[in-house]
Amino acid sequence: MRAHETTHHVQFVPGSEFKRRAAEVVANPFLKKSFRGAMDFLMMKRAAQFPDPELLERQRDLAEHIRRYSLARLPELLEQLEVNLKKNGVQVHWAETPDEANAIILDICRRHDAKLMVKGKSMVSEEVELNHAMEAAGIDALESDMGEYIVQLAGEKPSHIIMPAIHKTKQQIAELFAEKVPGVSYTEDVDALIQIGRDVLRKKFMEAEVGLSGVNFAVAETGTICLVENEGNGRMCTTVPDVHIAITGIEKVVEKLEHVVPLYGLLTRSATGQAITTYFNVITGPRKPGEKDGPKEMHLVLVDNGRTQAFADEQLRQTLQCIRCGACMNHCPVYTRIGGHAYGTTYPGPIGKIVSPHMMGLGATHVLPGASTLCGACGEVCPVKIPIPDLLIRLREEATHEAKPGHAPMFGQGAGKTAFASFAFKGFAFLYSRPALYRLFTWAATRFRFLTPANQAGWTKSRTPLTPAKKSLRDLLAERSKH
Amino acid sequence: MSARENIFRKLRAATTAPLPSPDAAIAAHYASLPRTAQADLARVQLAKDFAEKITAWHAEVHIVPRSTWVDKLKEVVAAKGIASLLYAPATTHGKALAAAGVAGLKPYDQPIDGWKRELFENVDAAITGTRGAIAETGTMIVWPDADEPRLMSLVPPIHIALVDADTVVPTLYDAITQQKWSAGLPTNALLITGPSKTADIQQTLAYGAHGPKELIVLLLTGEDAQ
């Protein structure tokens, strides 16, 4: 057993719940409509940003090149990043597991006697369930991105990596604020609702001892982290409190600042159809002597959590090219029907299906790669050209087979194997590789088709029964050649 | 073994084929984009593009001659009812403001630790310089420093920024390469494109999420470029 198997117990909801949850959302006309509407809107906005398909293709090729180059040099770039961050006065920490990451952050908070941590948007902090760890230690971890704040106030989890509260209507948010925020009365006016959030959170930015952020890009050559946002809460979290802790996956590093430019341009256009965000926050160290603001101490926590497993295999390594734009979920027919919560993973949608097995193991996630029509939309819109459908097929294979000889088993290898499926496929192979037996089978199946059961286990739950044809294809072809 | 050692051991155990650096491909890509040459006329066009784009991002742009921007600022201060205007006294533009006796000036001359609450609650607006701007996206480049700190462009509800029309470049790539950012980045460098905003409630755009609700740009030009 590898280290992260023994200590990893963080799980969002069990993978076996996936089908039940998906069915619930599909049966809820309200959620179905809100996701459909939101995804149509995001797809339209993205398309408007890329009017020239040839230029888009060139940009995607370039972005893919940059990400692949960065991953090919990952160990050296991480070392260079660490050296330069330290030179800039940033303290660097490494965590193999969510527990280790949380322990590092908790330790920093305790040293500063922190009671309140304000958080900018960070999917890695969701991935390690930092808020739970902080809560258990008696430290308030407050989300400050408007969408994340709403979701946290409701006691929920984000349903989209870019738009966390996309599943909620303004009426629901109005009710939530009226109920949970002291002194607030019901209003559906979006400007007024945002103003309520602004007023609450501004007080918290002033009070908090620690600010936490994610990282969009880490630059090895300069020891810099870059953050992409529209609201300004990320800047608040990284500037106002005395301590800034950034947390990120080890795959986010690139060599040079110049390499960030094409990636940033594609990230915002692919995510929300914006040419650029309001803020691009480039941080190269804490407050220097003589400076009047900025954090006095800065930390970066680099998290593995299964990423090294993906990295070990050349095909699966492509998973790590991801820049977390969310375009794959916006264009996914499955995500659009079932929303983000049904997946039971921090990262929903197509990217979630290929990244979560490395984090949570195939035991908890083996149904996810199967929940795809392989229509290919995710791969087509991916700005860094991750072949998501190929990786889904690969993971289906890993979920239902033993590791190939010479390959290390994946976390949860073969967890989706069932005796019935193995038996059925063995029978299929036996029958279809013996011509005489196969002919006998089709002869019998076409003649006794009236005996086909109307109830065919899982198949007939939402489909008409499968019945053999009156004549086999073979017979039909034979008849045709006679004429 | 430490977490760091384990991570590096696993990463190094994987076989990776070296790939060529993307540097040349990136440079070629930006060189291939339609862009304006460096002629004076083109510079005017770049500034116009910048003004148009940042206006579309909900900023209020005033094009003013370099020699009279303080008068324009006084008009803005009066029109917006700004009672307290935060400024950086050690900068060139800060000195010009103090000399012109603009009403309500408040210097950012103390570390934030002693007056955080006051900054959050009692300052109506702040005025900062910029290091340049980007025509393609309508973006301002702001490098806060010891004289003009980070929070000026973030906390007060109105941010007034001075952009010199001669400093507008076509793309972010041009800015980073021409200004040699990698040779010496400040602790915090910023790109700012409009006032703070969010669409987190039902994809409805709202301004003033956490940062400034209004962004006012004074675009400074030569006398005859009006």
XYZ file of C-alpha atoms in Angstrom:
709
model
C 0.000 0.000 0.000
C 1.208 3.467 -0.808
C 1.274 6.269 1.694
C -1.773 8.094 0.456
C -3.895 4.956 0.560
C -3.338 4.458 4.240
C -3.862 8.016 5.386
C -6.367 9.210 2.831
C -9.828 9.149 4.283
C -11.191 12.376 2.887
C -14.261 11.630 0.859
C -16.876 14.038 -0.279
C -19.727 11.461 -0.766
C -19.495 7.790 -1.738
C -19.189 7.086 -5.462
C -21.938 4.471 -5.241
C -24.376 7.288 -4.573
C -23.748 8.704 -8.018
C -26.609 6.995 -9.875
C -29.163 7.796 -7.198
C -28.105 11.452 -7.055
C -28.015 11.793 -10.825
C -31.524 10.335 -11.080
C -32.742 12.823 -8.466
C -31.454 15.813 -10.421
C -32.822 14.515 -13.712
C -36.227 14.207 -12.044
C -36.022 17.796 -10.729
C -37.295 20.039 -13.556
C -36.151 23.134 -11.707
C -32.462 22.144 -11.460
C -32.529 20.724 -14.965
C -33.702 24.055 -16.317
C -31.231 26.162 -14.337
C -28.208 24.095 -15.411
C -29.380 23.974 -19.030
C -29.824 27.750 -19.078
C -26.512 28.490 -17.400
C -24.527 26.127 -19.617
C -26.143 27.467 -22.808
C -25.190 30.966 -21.688
C -21.579 30.011 -20.956
C -21.207 28.086 -24.234
C -22.516 31.061 -26.182
C -20.161 33.466 -24.405
C -17.165 31.230 -25.050
C -18.031 30.818 -28.730
C -18.204 34.612 -29.125
C -14.583 34.845 -27.934
C -13.311 32.488 -30.607
C -14.728 33.654 -33.935
C -11.752 32.341 -35.909
C -11.470 28.530 -35.625
C -7.985 28.468 -37.146
C -6.649 31.017 -34.677
C -8.260 29.094 -31.820
C -6.566 25.913 -33.000
C -3.199 27.666 -33.076
C -3.784 29.015 -29.578
C -4.762 25.571 -28.280
C -1.669 24.013 -29.858
C 0.488 26.649 -28.190
C -1.168 26.201 -24.796
C -0.827 22.423 -25.047
C 2.846 22.834 -25.930
C 3.433 25.039 -22.889
C 1.671 22.672 -20.500
C 3.367 19.561 -21.883
C 6.757 21.250 -21.783
C 6.178 22.314 -18.174
C 5.166 18.787 -17.151
C 8.114 17.231 -18.980
C 10.347 19.348 -16.733
C 8.146 19.189 -13.628
C 10.726 18.044 -11.034
C 13.315 20.642 -12.097
C 10.733 23.421 -12.327
C 9.430 22.626 -8.847
C 12.972 22.797 -7.494
C 13.597 26.097 -9.262
C 10.275 27.453 -7.981
C 11.177 26.504 -4.431
C 14.624 28.127 -4.611
C 13.233 31.377 -6.029
C 10.278 31.540 -3.657
C 12.652 31.155 -0.714
C 14.848 33.886 -2.158
C 11.760 36.106 -2.233
C 11.023 35.349 1.411
C 8.206 32.850 0.847
C 8.108 29.704 3.009
C 7.544 26.539 0.970
C 5.795 23.401 2.268
C 5.142 20.009 0.668
C 2.187 17.730 1.362
C 1.566 14.257 -0.021
C -1.919 13.921 1.413
C -4.848 16.177 2.327
C -4.164 15.509 5.995
C -0.589 16.693 5.648
C -1.693 19.865 3.842
C -4.270 20.636 6.521
C -1.766 19.980 9.306
C 0.726 22.425 7.744
C -1.901 25.147 7.426
C -3.274 24.522 10.893
C 0.228 24.770 12.327
C 0.797 28.156 10.685
C -2.567 29.394 11.982
C -1.792 28.220 15.515
C 1.587 29.954 15.516
C -0.237 33.188 14.782
C -3.007 32.434 17.243
C -5.477 32.863 14.391
C -9.219 32.828 15.027
C -10.366 33.767 11.534
C -9.097 32.778 8.109
C -10.546 34.513 5.060
C -10.398 32.397 1.918
C -10.137 33.338 -1.713
C -11.382 30.802 -4.213
C -9.255 27.659 -4.092
C -10.366 24.301 -5.472
C -7.335 22.597 -3.885
C -8.536 23.764 -0.462
C -11.895 22.138 -1.294
C -10.063 19.039 -2.449
C -8.283 18.642 0.919
C -11.426 19.701 2.830
C -9.517 22.436 4.608
C -12.668 24.045 6.021
C -13.511 20.890 7.974
C -10.002 20.659 9.382
C -10.109 24.324 10.446
C -13.544 23.967 11.974
C -12.428 20.924 13.952
C -9.552 23.009 15.325
C -11.839 25.894 16.262
C -10.686 28.278 13.535
C -13.286 30.024 11.434
C -12.547 29.493 7.723
C -14.697 31.918 5.788
C -15.167 31.756 2.014
C -15.093 35.235 0.472
C -15.723 34.615 -3.224
C -19.418 35.594 -3.544
C -20.428 32.228 -4.985
C -18.403 30.296 -2.416
C -19.758 32.496 0.404
C -23.330 31.704 -0.663
C -22.596 27.981 -0.914
C -20.875 27.942 2.491
C -23.719 29.885 4.105
C -26.121 27.256 2.753
C -23.929 24.449 4.133
C -23.328 23.112 0.633
C -20.440 22.438 -1.721
C -19.669 24.206 -5.021
C -21.488 22.673 -7.984
C -19.140 24.176 -10.594
C -15.440 24.973 -10.356
C -15.797 28.506 -11.748
C -19.363 29.376 -10.724
C -19.846 27.655 -7.358
C -23.444 28.777 -6.763
C -24.691 28.147 -10.290
C -27.366 25.762 -8.970
C -29.029 28.454 -6.880
C -31.598 31.015 -7.986
C -31.614 34.590 -6.722
C -34.824 33.811 -4.817
C -33.061 31.026 -2.942
C -30.104 33.325 -2.220
C -32.479 36.077 -1.073
C -34.101 33.643 1.379
C -30.718 32.374 2.530
C -29.407 35.889 3.264
C -32.620 36.938 5.031
C -32.379 33.849 7.231
C -28.642 33.700 7.911
C -27.280 37.258 7.796
C -28.279 39.288 10.877
C -30.287 42.413 10.152
C -30.981 41.614 6.516
C -34.460 41.563 5.034
C -35.554 39.661 1.932
C -34.498 41.201 -1.380
C -34.212 39.670 -4.841
C -32.255 42.620 -6.198
C -28.872 41.203 -7.280
C -26.996 44.477 -6.652
C -28.463 44.652 -3.150
C -27.562 41.004 -2.475
C -23.965 41.583 -3.583
C -23.827 44.699 -1.387
C -24.915 42.583 1.611
C -22.110 40.101 0.929
C -19.644 42.960 0.435
C -20.517 44.585 3.765
C -20.276 41.328 5.734
C -16.998 40.270 4.153
C -15.248 43.669 4.318
C -15.431 43.479 8.112
C -13.966 39.991 7.981
C -11.048 41.026 5.746
C -10.097 43.571 8.408
C -10.360 41.095 11.274
C -8.749 37.997 9.789
C -5.240 37.076 10.908
C -4.734 34.721 7.953
C -5.714 34.923 4.292
C -5.770 31.808 2.126
C -5.682 31.665 -1.642
C -5.250 29.181 -4.440
C -2.840 29.602 -7.340
C -3.636 29.740 -11.047
C -0.046 29.702 -12.253
C 3.257 29.410 -10.396
C 6.305 30.767 -12.219
C 9.564 28.911 -11.504
C 11.991 31.441 -12.969
C 10.821 34.349 -10.810
C 9.306 32.577 -7.776
C 5.913 34.096 -8.440
C 2.289 33.055 -8.051
C -0.478 34.404 -10.295
C -4.132 34.674 -9.343
C -7.036 35.264 -11.697
C -10.266 36.854 -10.422
C -13.024 39.413 -10.990
C -14.223 40.275 -7.509
C -11.159 41.522 -5.637
C -11.653 39.128 -2.726
C -8.534 37.262 -3.827
C -6.570 40.498 -3.585
C -8.112 41.170 -0.161
C -7.116 37.713 1.114
C -3.576 38.009 -0.219
C -2.999 41.624 0.878
C -4.919 42.578 4.027
C -4.220 39.837 6.648
C -0.762 39.596 8.213
C -0.257 36.071 6.911
C -0.935 34.816 3.395
C -1.038 31.074 2.753
C -1.362 29.898 -0.851
C -2.193 26.273 -1.600
C -1.846 24.537 -4.947
C -1.294 21.248 -6.744
C 2.262 20.478 -7.829
C 1.255 20.560 -11.511
C 0.551 24.317 -11.659
C 4.144 25.402 -12.256
C 5.427 26.862 -15.540
C 8.949 27.959 -16.369
C 8.550 31.630 -17.282
C 6.126 34.508 -16.947
C 5.933 34.637 -20.762
C 4.486 31.113 -20.676
C 1.599 32.296 -18.540
C 0.357 34.823 -21.112
C -1.198 32.426 -23.693
C -2.598 30.228 -20.898
C -4.244 33.175 -19.126
C -5.765 34.366 -22.409
C -7.342 30.968 -23.028
C -8.347 30.383 -19.395
C -10.714 33.340 -19.090
C -12.113 33.025 -22.616
C -12.783 29.307 -22.176
C -14.204 29.652 -18.663
C -16.671 32.520 -18.789
C -16.182 33.942 -22.273
C -14.303 36.965 -20.929
C -11.275 38.313 -22.822
C -9.664 39.056 -19.454
C -10.617 39.179 -15.772
C -10.830 42.347 -13.700
C -7.732 41.413 -11.729
C -4.578 39.500 -12.525
C -2.713 39.408 -9.246
C 1.007 38.644 -9.557
C 2.608 37.991 -6.170
C 6.369 37.682 -5.702
C 6.816 37.684 -1.957
C 5.512 39.203 1.279
C 5.765 42.864 2.347
C 9.316 44.145 2.036
C 10.916 46.513 4.580
C 9.659 50.007 3.822
C 6.444 48.840 2.172
C 3.276 49.980 3.906
C 0.951 47.049 3.264
C 0.835 43.429 2.174
C 1.208 40.302 4.328
C 4.194 40.151 6.661
C 4.536 36.423 6.101
C 3.809 34.288 3.080
C 3.607 30.525 2.582
C 3.054 28.209 -0.359
C 1.762 24.674 0.250
C 2.400 22.320 -2.681
C 0.053 19.334 -2.677
C 0.478 15.937 -4.333
C -2.756 14.067 -3.436
C -2.527 11.530 -6.235
C -0.973 13.791 -8.861
C 2.266 11.802 -8.857
C 0.229 8.709 -9.770
C -1.152 10.456 -12.856
C 2.336 11.763 -13.630
C 3.854 8.272 -13.604
C 1.991 7.232 -16.761
C 2.582 9.080 -20.005
C -1.059 8.959 -21.106
C -2.586 9.740 -17.706
C -0.056 12.562 -17.240
C -2.104 14.613 -19.716
C -4.696 14.983 -16.951
C -2.237 17.367 -15.273
C -2.234 19.758 -18.253
C -5.549 21.108 -16.915
C -5.783 24.840 -16.104
C -9.227 24.472 -14.442
C -11.315 26.584 -16.804
C -14.418 24.412 -16.549
C -15.184 24.529 -20.303
C -15.434 20.720 -20.364
C -18.291 20.754 -17.871
C -20.023 23.686 -19.571
C -20.129 21.655 -22.793
C -20.871 18.241 -21.273
C -24.361 16.827 -21.940
C -24.088 14.724 -18.784
C -22.993 17.611 -16.507
C -25.732 19.801 -17.981
C -28.363 17.217 -17.022
C -27.105 16.185 -13.590
C -25.241 19.272 -12.278
C -22.133 19.286 -10.153
C -23.294 17.727 -6.885
C -24.259 14.317 -8.276
C -20.631 13.431 -8.992
C -19.721 13.360 -5.323
C -16.246 14.677 -6.072
C -14.632 18.085 -5.573
C -14.115 18.446 -9.316
C -17.280 17.596 -11.256
C -17.818 17.057 -14.971
C -15.399 15.496 -17.455
C -12.223 16.800 -15.780
C -13.547 15.529 -12.446
C -14.001 12.062 -13.891
C -10.374 11.845 -14.981
C -8.701 13.618 -12.071
C -10.708 12.286 -9.096
C -9.668 8.610 -9.486
C -6.094 9.685 -8.738
C -7.167 11.643 -5.653
C -9.862 9.389 -4.191
C -9.013 6.068 -5.810
C -11.029 4.031 -8.295
C -12.841 2.376 -5.384
C -14.823 5.552 -4.762
C -14.917 6.803 -8.333
C -15.025 3.879 -10.765
C -18.588 4.625 -11.885
C -17.635 8.133 -13.032
C -15.594 7.355 -16.186
C -18.542 5.209 -17.280
C -21.013 8.070 -16.920
C -20.140 9.518 -20.305
C -21.528 9.205 -23.808
C -18.003 9.751 -25.206
C -19.488 12.443 -27.452
C -16.115 14.178 -27.401
C -17.293 17.744 -26.685
C -15.018 18.028 -23.635
C -11.915 17.160 -25.636
C -12.907 19.549 -28.440
C -13.229 22.598 -26.198
C -10.332 21.862 -23.854
C -7.925 24.825 -24.218
C -4.904 22.645 -23.458
C -6.113 19.737 -25.600
C -6.448 17.049 -22.943
C -7.856 13.998 -24.782
C -10.536 13.543 -22.131
C -12.537 10.822 -23.977
C -9.372 8.695 -24.410
C -8.600 9.069 -20.724
C -12.168 8.091 -19.802
C -11.792 4.880 -21.817
C -8.422 4.212 -20.223
C -9.852 4.648 -16.722
C -12.825 2.393 -17.529
C -10.256 -0.229 -18.383
C -8.227 0.336 -15.222
C -11.423 0.198 -13.162
C -12.422 -3.226 -14.488
C -9.081 -4.975 -15.019
C -5.974 -5.917 -13.105
C -2.919 -3.757 -13.814
C -1.073 -4.703 -16.991
C 2.156 -6.630 -16.404
C 4.989 -4.225 -15.640
C 2.584 -1.443 -14.584
C 2.084 -0.419 -10.969
C -1.551 -0.861 -9.929
C -3.557 2.360 -9.669
C -5.156 3.421 -6.392
C -8.275 1.190 -6.403
C -7.231 -0.756 -9.513
C -9.990 -3.108 -10.698
C -12.530 -1.791 -8.175
C -15.307 -1.747 -10.772
C -14.919 -5.396 -11.717
C -18.096 -7.470 -11.236
C -18.483 -11.241 -11.520
C -21.540 -10.794 -13.749
C -19.748 -8.542 -16.253
C -16.683 -10.823 -16.417
C -18.969 -13.825 -16.949
C -21.000 -12.042 -19.639
C -17.929 -10.931 -21.565
C -16.349 -14.388 -21.296
C -19.559 -15.919 -22.660
C -19.639 -13.338 -25.445
C -16.035 -14.126 -26.428
C -16.696 -17.886 -26.295
C -19.769 -17.670 -28.523
C -18.454 -15.178 -31.046
C -15.169 -16.987 -31.640
C -16.823 -20.327 -32.580
C -18.613 -20.116 -36.001
C -20.690 -23.291 -35.660
C -21.862 -22.431 -32.171
C -22.552 -18.838 -33.215
C -24.746 -20.033 -36.146
C -26.659 -22.329 -33.839
C -27.156 -19.424 -31.415
C -28.499 -17.017 -34.057
C -30.724 -19.754 -35.502
C -32.256 -20.333 -32.069
C -32.438 -16.649 -31.137
C -34.328 -15.627 -34.294
C -36.794 -18.521 -34.030
C -37.502 -18.241 -30.328
C -37.535 -14.450 -30.192
C -41.030 -14.521 -28.658
C -39.421 -15.948 -25.522
C -37.348 -12.767 -24.894
C -38.201 -11.445 -21.404
C -39.875 -8.025 -21.219
C -37.958 -7.182 -18.056
C -34.231 -7.161 -18.798
C -32.703 -6.121 -15.483
C -31.154 -2.624 -15.626
C -31.613 -2.193 -19.361
C -35.422 -1.911 -19.386
C -35.520 0.649 -16.530
C -35.498 3.446 -19.075
C -35.374 1.653 -22.438
C -37.543 -0.704 -24.499
C -36.568 -4.414 -24.273
C -33.977 -5.835 -26.637
C -35.480 -8.460 -28.947
C -33.598 -10.434 -31.619
C -34.597 -9.605 -35.221
C -36.716 -12.022 -37.298
C -33.723 -12.794 -39.455
C -30.048 -12.467 -38.708
C -27.922 -10.056 -40.724
C -26.120 -13.030 -42.142
C -29.366 -14.525 -43.456
C -30.471 -11.197 -44.897
C -27.199 -10.828 -46.791
C -27.433 -14.385 -48.072
C -30.972 -13.716 -49.372
C -29.896 -10.501 -51.065
C -27.014 -12.157 -52.929
C -29.463 -14.761 -54.315
C -31.502 -12.074 -56.103
C 11.355 10.230 4.325
C 9.793 13.662 4.096
C 6.802 14.496 1.909
C 9.116 16.558 -0.279
C 11.498 13.645 -0.810
C 8.645 11.258 -1.579
C 7.105 13.600 -4.124
C 10.414 14.162 -5.916
C 11.235 10.456 -5.826
C 7.922 9.617 -7.522
C 8.267 12.393 -10.085
C 11.826 11.402 -10.971
C 10.856 7.728 -11.306
C 8.615 8.616 -14.264
C 10.128 8.707 -17.719
C 9.690 12.011 -19.458
C 10.762 12.753 -23.008
C 12.267 16.245 -23.277
C 10.253 18.750 -25.325
C 11.552 21.887 -27.057
C 10.963 25.168 -25.222
C 7.786 26.974 -26.336
C 9.584 30.375 -26.260
C 9.946 30.715 -30.031
C 6.395 29.526 -30.695
C 5.013 32.062 -28.206
C 7.015 34.922 -29.744
C 5.919 33.883 -33.246
C 2.290 33.715 -32.161
C 2.222 37.247 -30.791
C 4.210 38.543 -33.767
C 1.576 37.041 -36.080
C -1.348 38.893 -34.454
C -2.564 41.975 -36.276
C -0.925 44.841 -34.470
C -0.111 48.454 -34.963
C 3.438 49.561 -35.724
C 5.377 51.917 -33.505
C 4.675 55.058 -35.552
C 3.183 58.035 -33.705
C -0.151 57.636 -35.416
C -0.240 54.000 -34.319
C 0.413 55.053 -30.725
C -2.634 57.269 -30.851
C -4.621 54.308 -32.166
C -3.390 52.089 -29.345
C -4.495 54.650 -26.768
C -7.882 54.924 -28.471
C -8.281 51.143 -28.480
C -7.376 51.007 -24.813
C -9.897 53.727 -23.956
C -12.634 52.005 -25.925
C -11.996 48.594 -24.385
C -11.751 49.718 -20.777
C -14.914 51.776 -21.235
C -16.627 48.564 -22.320
C -15.390 47.044 -19.042
C -17.426 49.709 -17.202
C -14.636 52.214 -16.512
C -15.211 55.954 -16.912
C -12.510 57.415 -19.170
C -11.541 61.077 -19.470
C -9.013 62.009 -22.133
C -7.091 65.036 -20.890
C -3.920 66.949 -21.817
C -0.990 66.143 -19.529
C -0.739 69.773 -18.407
C -4.314 70.099 -17.134
C -5.164 66.707 -15.594
C -5.314 68.177 -12.088
C -8.141 70.475 -13.168
C -9.998 67.478 -14.558
C -9.407 65.628 -11.313
C -10.891 68.537 -9.354
C -13.986 68.300 -11.541
C -14.258 64.563 -10.921
C -13.820 65.005 -7.168
C -16.595 67.595 -7.124
C -18.916 65.612 -9.401
C -18.563 62.394 -7.384
C -18.786 64.162 -4.040
C -15.445 62.743 -2.903
C -14.705 64.081 0.587
C -11.598 62.036 1.267
C -9.095 61.238 -1.497
C -6.195 58.935 -0.694
C -2.977 59.754 -2.537
C 0.712 58.869 -2.552
C 2.571 62.034 -1.439
C 6.039 60.950 -2.585
C 5.083 60.338 -6.234
C 5.313 62.986 -8.988
C 1.550 63.056 -9.434
C 1.101 63.121 -5.655
C 3.281 66.225 -5.417
C 1.305 67.864 -8.220
C -1.938 67.180 -6.332
C -0.605 68.631 -3.096
C 0.720 71.697 -4.937
C -2.635 72.276 -6.596
C -4.403 72.135 -3.244
C -7.009 69.547 -4.172
C -9.614 69.341 -1.415
C -9.875 66.298 0.910
C -6.412 64.891 0.166
C -5.305 62.144 2.515
C -1.724 60.880 2.254
C -0.935 57.142 2.450
C 2.170 57.769 4.565
C 1.796 55.242 7.397
C 1.933 51.428 7.412
C -1.594 50.037 7.128
C -1.430 48.270 10.490
C -2.245 51.459 12.420
C -5.216 52.671 10.353
C -6.836 49.666 8.661
C -10.327 50.497 9.893
C -10.063 54.081 8.756
C -8.982 53.006 5.269
C -11.880 50.583 4.995
C -14.524 52.890 6.396
C -13.582 56.516 5.855
C -11.849 56.867 2.502
C -14.041 57.650 -0.505
C -11.508 57.326 -3.292
C -7.845 56.798 -4.111
C -5.740 58.070 -6.980
C -2.786 56.083 -8.345
C -0.439 56.144 -11.277
C 0.009 53.224 -13.648
C 2.984 51.643 -15.325
C 1.289 51.366 -18.682
C -1.734 49.859 -20.342
C -2.750 47.177 -22.818
C -4.776 47.987 -25.913
C -5.976 44.454 -26.741
C -7.964 43.996 -23.544
C -8.347 47.523 -22.107
C -6.123 46.742 -19.145
C -4.034 48.916 -16.809
C -0.682 47.765 -15.470
C -0.234 48.751 -11.832
C 2.940 48.043 -9.854
C 2.343 49.080 -6.254
C 5.458 50.009 -4.257
C 6.547 51.548 -0.959
C 5.345 54.996 -2.084
C 2.078 53.891 -3.650
C 0.969 50.743 -1.766
C -1.177 47.808 -2.885
C -4.415 48.637 -1.095
C -4.917 52.009 -2.823
C -6.334 50.360 -5.924
C -8.430 47.907 -3.906
C -10.120 49.223 -0.770
C -11.616 52.675 -1.496
C -14.952 52.505 -3.396
C -13.628 54.705 -6.210
C -10.267 54.160 -7.900
C -8.945 56.987 -10.059
C -6.001 55.984 -12.243
C -3.666 58.058 -14.380
C -2.658 56.390 -17.645
C -0.189 58.058 -19.984
C -1.298 57.502 -23.591
C 2.321 56.952 -24.633
C 2.616 53.880 -22.399
C -0.095 51.807 -24.105
C 1.232 48.599 -25.698
C -0.648 46.160 -27.948
C -0.682 43.014 -25.757
C 0.270 41.689 -22.330
C 3.074 39.773 -24.010
C 4.509 43.071 -25.310
C 4.315 44.593 -21.840
C 6.085 41.673 -20.157
C 8.845 41.397 -22.738
C 9.430 45.117 -23.479
C 9.388 46.114 -19.819
C 11.453 43.040 -18.883
C 9.175 42.019 -16.015
C 11.077 38.814 -15.256
C 14.251 40.776 -14.492
C 12.729 42.290 -11.366
C 9.134 41.865 -10.329
C 7.792 43.880 -7.380
C 6.228 42.024 -4.427
C 2.889 42.641 -6.100
C 2.161 43.477 -9.742
C -1.383 43.912 -10.973
C -3.392 44.001 -14.135
C -6.652 45.869 -13.607
C -9.454 45.801 -16.157
C -12.463 47.725 -14.896
C -14.067 47.931 -11.453
C -14.550 44.871 -9.236
C -17.416 42.680 -10.424
C -19.178 39.344 -10.030
C -21.760 37.255 -11.857
C -22.075 34.656 -9.111
C -25.783 35.216 -8.575
C -27.689 33.766 -11.533
C -25.057 34.986 -14.010
C -26.226 38.553 -13.393
C -23.381 41.043 -13.605
C -22.985 43.270 -10.533
C -20.203 45.805 -9.900
C -18.384 46.507 -6.647
C -18.189 42.945 -5.354
C -15.265 43.493 -2.980
C -13.012 46.069 -4.599
C -13.789 49.484 -6.126
C -17.312 50.025 -7.400
C -16.108 52.650 -9.848
C -12.950 52.975 -11.898
C -12.156 56.375 -13.364
C -9.307 56.601 -15.856
C -7.631 59.894 -16.725
C -5.914 59.171 -20.030
C -3.146 61.743 -20.404
C -2.239 62.885 -23.912
C -0.204 65.594 -25.675
C -1.881 68.959 -26.196
C -2.894 68.300 -29.791
C -3.942 64.642 -29.557
C -7.399 65.436 -28.217
